[in-house]
C-alpha positions as a Markdown table, in Angstrom:
| # | Residue | x | y | z |
|---|---|---|---|---|
| 1 | Met | -0.2 | -0.2 | -0.1 |
| 2 | Asp | 1.2 | 3.3 | -1.1 |
| 3 | Cys | 0.9 | 6.5 | 0.9 |
| 4 | Gln | -2.1 | 8.7 | -0.3 |
| 5 | Ala | 0.1 | 12.0 | 0.7 |
| 6 | Cys | 3.2 | 11.2 | -0.8 |
| 7 | Gly | 3.3 | 7.8 | -2.5 |
| 8 | Ala | 6.1 | 6.1 | -0.7 |
| 9 | Glu | 5.7 | 3.0 | 1.2 |
| 10 | Thr | 3.5 | 2.3 | 4.1 |
| 11 | Val | 3.5 | 0.1 | 7.1 |
| 12 | Ala | -0.1 | -1.5 | 7.6 |
| 13 | Phe | -1.1 | -2.8 | 11.3 |
| 14 | Ala | -3.8 | -4.2 | 13.3 |
| 15 | Val | -4.9 | -1.8 | 15.7 |
| 16 | Pro | -5.9 | -3.3 | 18.9 |
| 17 | Pro | -9.1 | -3.0 | 20.2 |
| 18 | Ala | -7.7 | -0.9 | 23.1 |
| 19 | Tyr | -6.8 | 1.6 | 20.9 |
| 20 | Arg | -9.3 | 1.7 | 17.9 |
| 21 | Glu | -11.0 | 5.0 | 19.8 |
| 22 | Tyr | -7.8 | 6.6 | 18.7 |
| 23 | Leu | -8.1 | 5.9 | 14.9 |
| 24 | Pro | -10.4 | 8.3 | 12.8 |
| 25 | Gly | -12.6 | 5.9 | 11.2 |
| 26 | Glu | -14.1 | 2.8 | 11.6 |
| 27 | Glu | -11.4 | 0.5 | 10.2 |
| 28 | Pro | -9.6 | -2.2 | 12.0 |
| 29 | Gly | -6.0 | -0.9 | 11.0 |
| 30 | Ala | -3.9 | 1.3 | 9.7 |
| 31 | Ala | -0.7 | 2.4 | 7.6 |
| 32 | Leu | 1.9 | 4.7 | 8.8 |
| 33 | Cys | 3.6 | 6.4 | 5.8 |
| 34 | Thr | 7.4 | 5.5 | 5.8 |
| 35 | His | 8.7 | 9.0 | 4.6 |
| 36 | Cys | 5.9 | 11.6 | 5.7 |
| 37 | Leu | 4.6 | 10.0 | 8.5 |
| 38 | Thr | 1.1 | 10.3 | 7.3 |
| 39 | Leu | -1.6 | 7.8 | 9.2 |
| 40 | Gln | -4.0 | 6.6 | 7.0 |
| 41 | Pro | -7.4 | 3.9 | 7.7 |
| 42 | Val | -7.0 | 0.3 | 6.5 |
| 43 | Ala | -9.6 | -1.8 | 6.3 |
| 44 | Asp | -8.2 | -5.1 | 6.0 |
| 45 | Pro | -4.6 | -4.9 | 8.2 |
| 46 | Pro | -2.1 | -8.1 | 8.2 |
| 47 | Ala | -2.6 | -10.3 | 11.2 |
| 48 | Asp | 1.0 | -10.3 | 11.9 |
| 49 | Pro | 2.8 | -8.2 | 14.2 |
| 50 | Pro | 4.0 | -5.0 | 12.4 |
| 51 | Asp | 7.8 | -4.2 | 11.8 |
| 52 | Phe | 8.0 | -0.5 | 11.9 |
| 53 | Gly | 11.9 | -0.8 | 11.0 |
| 54 | Pro | 11.2 | 0.6 | 7.7 |
| 55 | Val | 9.6 | 3.9 | 8.9 |
| 56 | Ser | 12.7 | 4.4 | 11.3 |
| 57 | Asp | 14.8 | 2.8 | 13.7 |
| 58 | Ala | 13.8 | 5.3 | 16.4 |
| 59 | Ile | 10.4 | 3.4 | 16.4 |
| 60 | Pro | 10.9 | 1.0 | 19.3 |
| 61 | Ala | 10.4 | -2.9 | 18.4 |
| 62 | Ser | 8.4 | -3.5 | 21.6 |
| 63 | Arg | 4.6 | -3.7 | 20.0 |
| 64 | Asp | 3.2 | -2.4 | 23.3 |
| 65 | Ala | 4.9 | 0.6 | 22.5 |
| 66 | Ala | 5.2 | 0.9 | 18.7 |
| 67 | Ile | 1.3 | 0.7 | 17.9 |
| 68 | Pro | 0.6 | 4.1 | 20.4 |
| 69 | Leu | 4.0 | 5.2 | 19.2 |
| 70 | Ala | 2.8 | 5.1 | 15.4 |
| 71 | Leu | -1.1 | 6.3 | 16.1 |
| 72 | Leu | 0.5 | 9.5 | 18.4 |
| 73 | Val | 3.1 | 10.5 | 15.2 |
| 74 | Gly | 0.1 | 10.0 | 12.8 |
| 75 | Leu | -2.4 | 12.2 | 15.0 |
| 76 | Leu | 0.3 | 15.0 | 15.5 |
| 77 | Glu | -0.7 | 16.4 | 12.3 |
| 78 | Asn | -3.7 | 17.6 | 13.5 |
| 79 | Leu | -2.6 | 18.3 | 17.5 |
| 80 | Ala | -5.3 | 20.8 | 18.0 |
| 81 | Leu | -8.3 | 18.2 | 16.9 |
| 82 | Tyr | -7.0 | 15.4 | 18.4 |
| 83 | Arg | -5.2 | 16.6 | 21.8 |
| 84 | Ala | -7.0 | 14.4 | 24.2 |
| 85 | Glu | -6.1 | 11.3 | 22.1 |
| 86 | Val | -2.5 | 12.4 | 21.7 |
| 87 | Glu | -2.4 | 12.6 | 25.6 |
| 88 | Asp | -3.6 | 9.1 | 26.4 |
| 89 | Leu | -1.4 | 7.5 | 23.8 |
| 90 | Leu | 1.8 | 9.6 | 25.0 |
| 91 | Ala | 0.5 | 7.6 | 28.4 |
| 92 | Ala | 0.4 | 4.4 | 26.8 |
| 93 | Val | 4.0 | 4.8 | 25.5 |
| 94 | Glu | 5.4 | 5.8 | 28.5 |
| 95 | Arg | 3.9 | 3.0 | 30.2 |
| 96 | Ala | 5.6 | 0.8 | 27.8 |
| 97 | Gly | 8.6 | 1.9 | 29.0 |
| 98 | Val | 9.6 | 4.5 | 26.2 |
| 99 | Asp | 10.2 | 8.1 | 26.6 |
| 100 | Pro | 8.0 | 9.6 | 23.4 |
| 101 | Leu | 9.9 | 12.8 | 23.3 |
| 102 | Leu | 12.8 | 10.9 | 22.8 |
| 103 | Val | 11.4 | 8.9 | 19.6 |
| 104 | Leu | 10.1 | 12.4 | 18.3 |
| 105 | Asp | 13.8 | 13.9 | 18.6 |
| 106 | Arg | 15.0 | 10.9 | 16.8 |
| 107 | Leu | 12.6 | 11.2 | 14.1 |
| 108 | Asp | 13.2 | 14.5 | 13.2 |
| 109 | Arg | 17.0 | 13.8 | 13.1 |
| 110 | Asp | 16.5 | 10.7 | 10.7 |
| 111 | Pro | 17.4 | 11.7 | 7.2 |
| 112 | Asp | 15.0 | 9.2 | 5.5 |
| 113 | Val | 11.9 | 11.2 | 7.1 |
| 114 | Asp | 10.2 | 14.4 | 6.1 |
| 115 | Ala | 7.4 | 14.5 | 8.6 |
| 116 | Val | 4.1 | 16.3 | 7.6 |
| 117 | Ala | 3.9 | 17.8 | 10.8 |
| 118 | Asp | 6.8 | 19.5 | 11.9 |
| 119 | Leu | 8.0 | 17.3 | 14.9 |
| 120 | Gly | 10.5 | 19.8 | 16.8 |
| 121 | Arg | 7.5 | 22.0 | 17.3 |
| 122 | Arg | 5.2 | 19.5 | 18.0 |
| 123 | Arg | 7.5 | 17.9 | 20.5 |
| 124 | His | 7.7 | 21.6 | 22.1 |
| 125 | Gln | 3.8 | 21.8 | 22.2 |
| 126 | Leu | 4.0 | 18.1 | 23.7 |
| 127 | Glu | 6.2 | 18.8 | 26.6 |
| 128 | Gln | 3.8 | 21.7 | 28.0 |
| 129 | Leu | 1.3 | 19.0 | 27.8 |
| 130 | Leu | 3.1 | 16.4 | 30.1 |
C-alpha cells in the first residue's frame, strides 16, 4: 500500500481494540507512511505483528510501545483536533517504557523521514502537555 499523501511505502498494522478509539474512521487497521509519517486507515490490516523498521529505527520494536507511538505520530499533524487522543497515547507509550519525546527527536533527525507535521515544534507543544 502506498501513502495517499506522498506515494511512499507504508507499514500497515492491525490496531488493537484498546487503541481503535484513537484511530480516525471505523477501520480495524492503519498504515503509517515510511517517509511523511501520514497515518491512513486500513480496512484489511495484516494479522502479523508490524515491523516499523522501514519507517525508522527510532520506533521501538516492542509492539506495546510501537503501535500507540505510530498512532501518536500520525495524529500529530492535527494536534489541536486530537489533543485528548495524543495525551492518552503519550501516556500509553510511557507506560510501555519508552520516552515518546526522545523518539520524536530521533524521528526529526532521521534523514529518511520528512514528516508532514513539524516534529520539533510538536515536541515542544507536547512537553507543555506533559
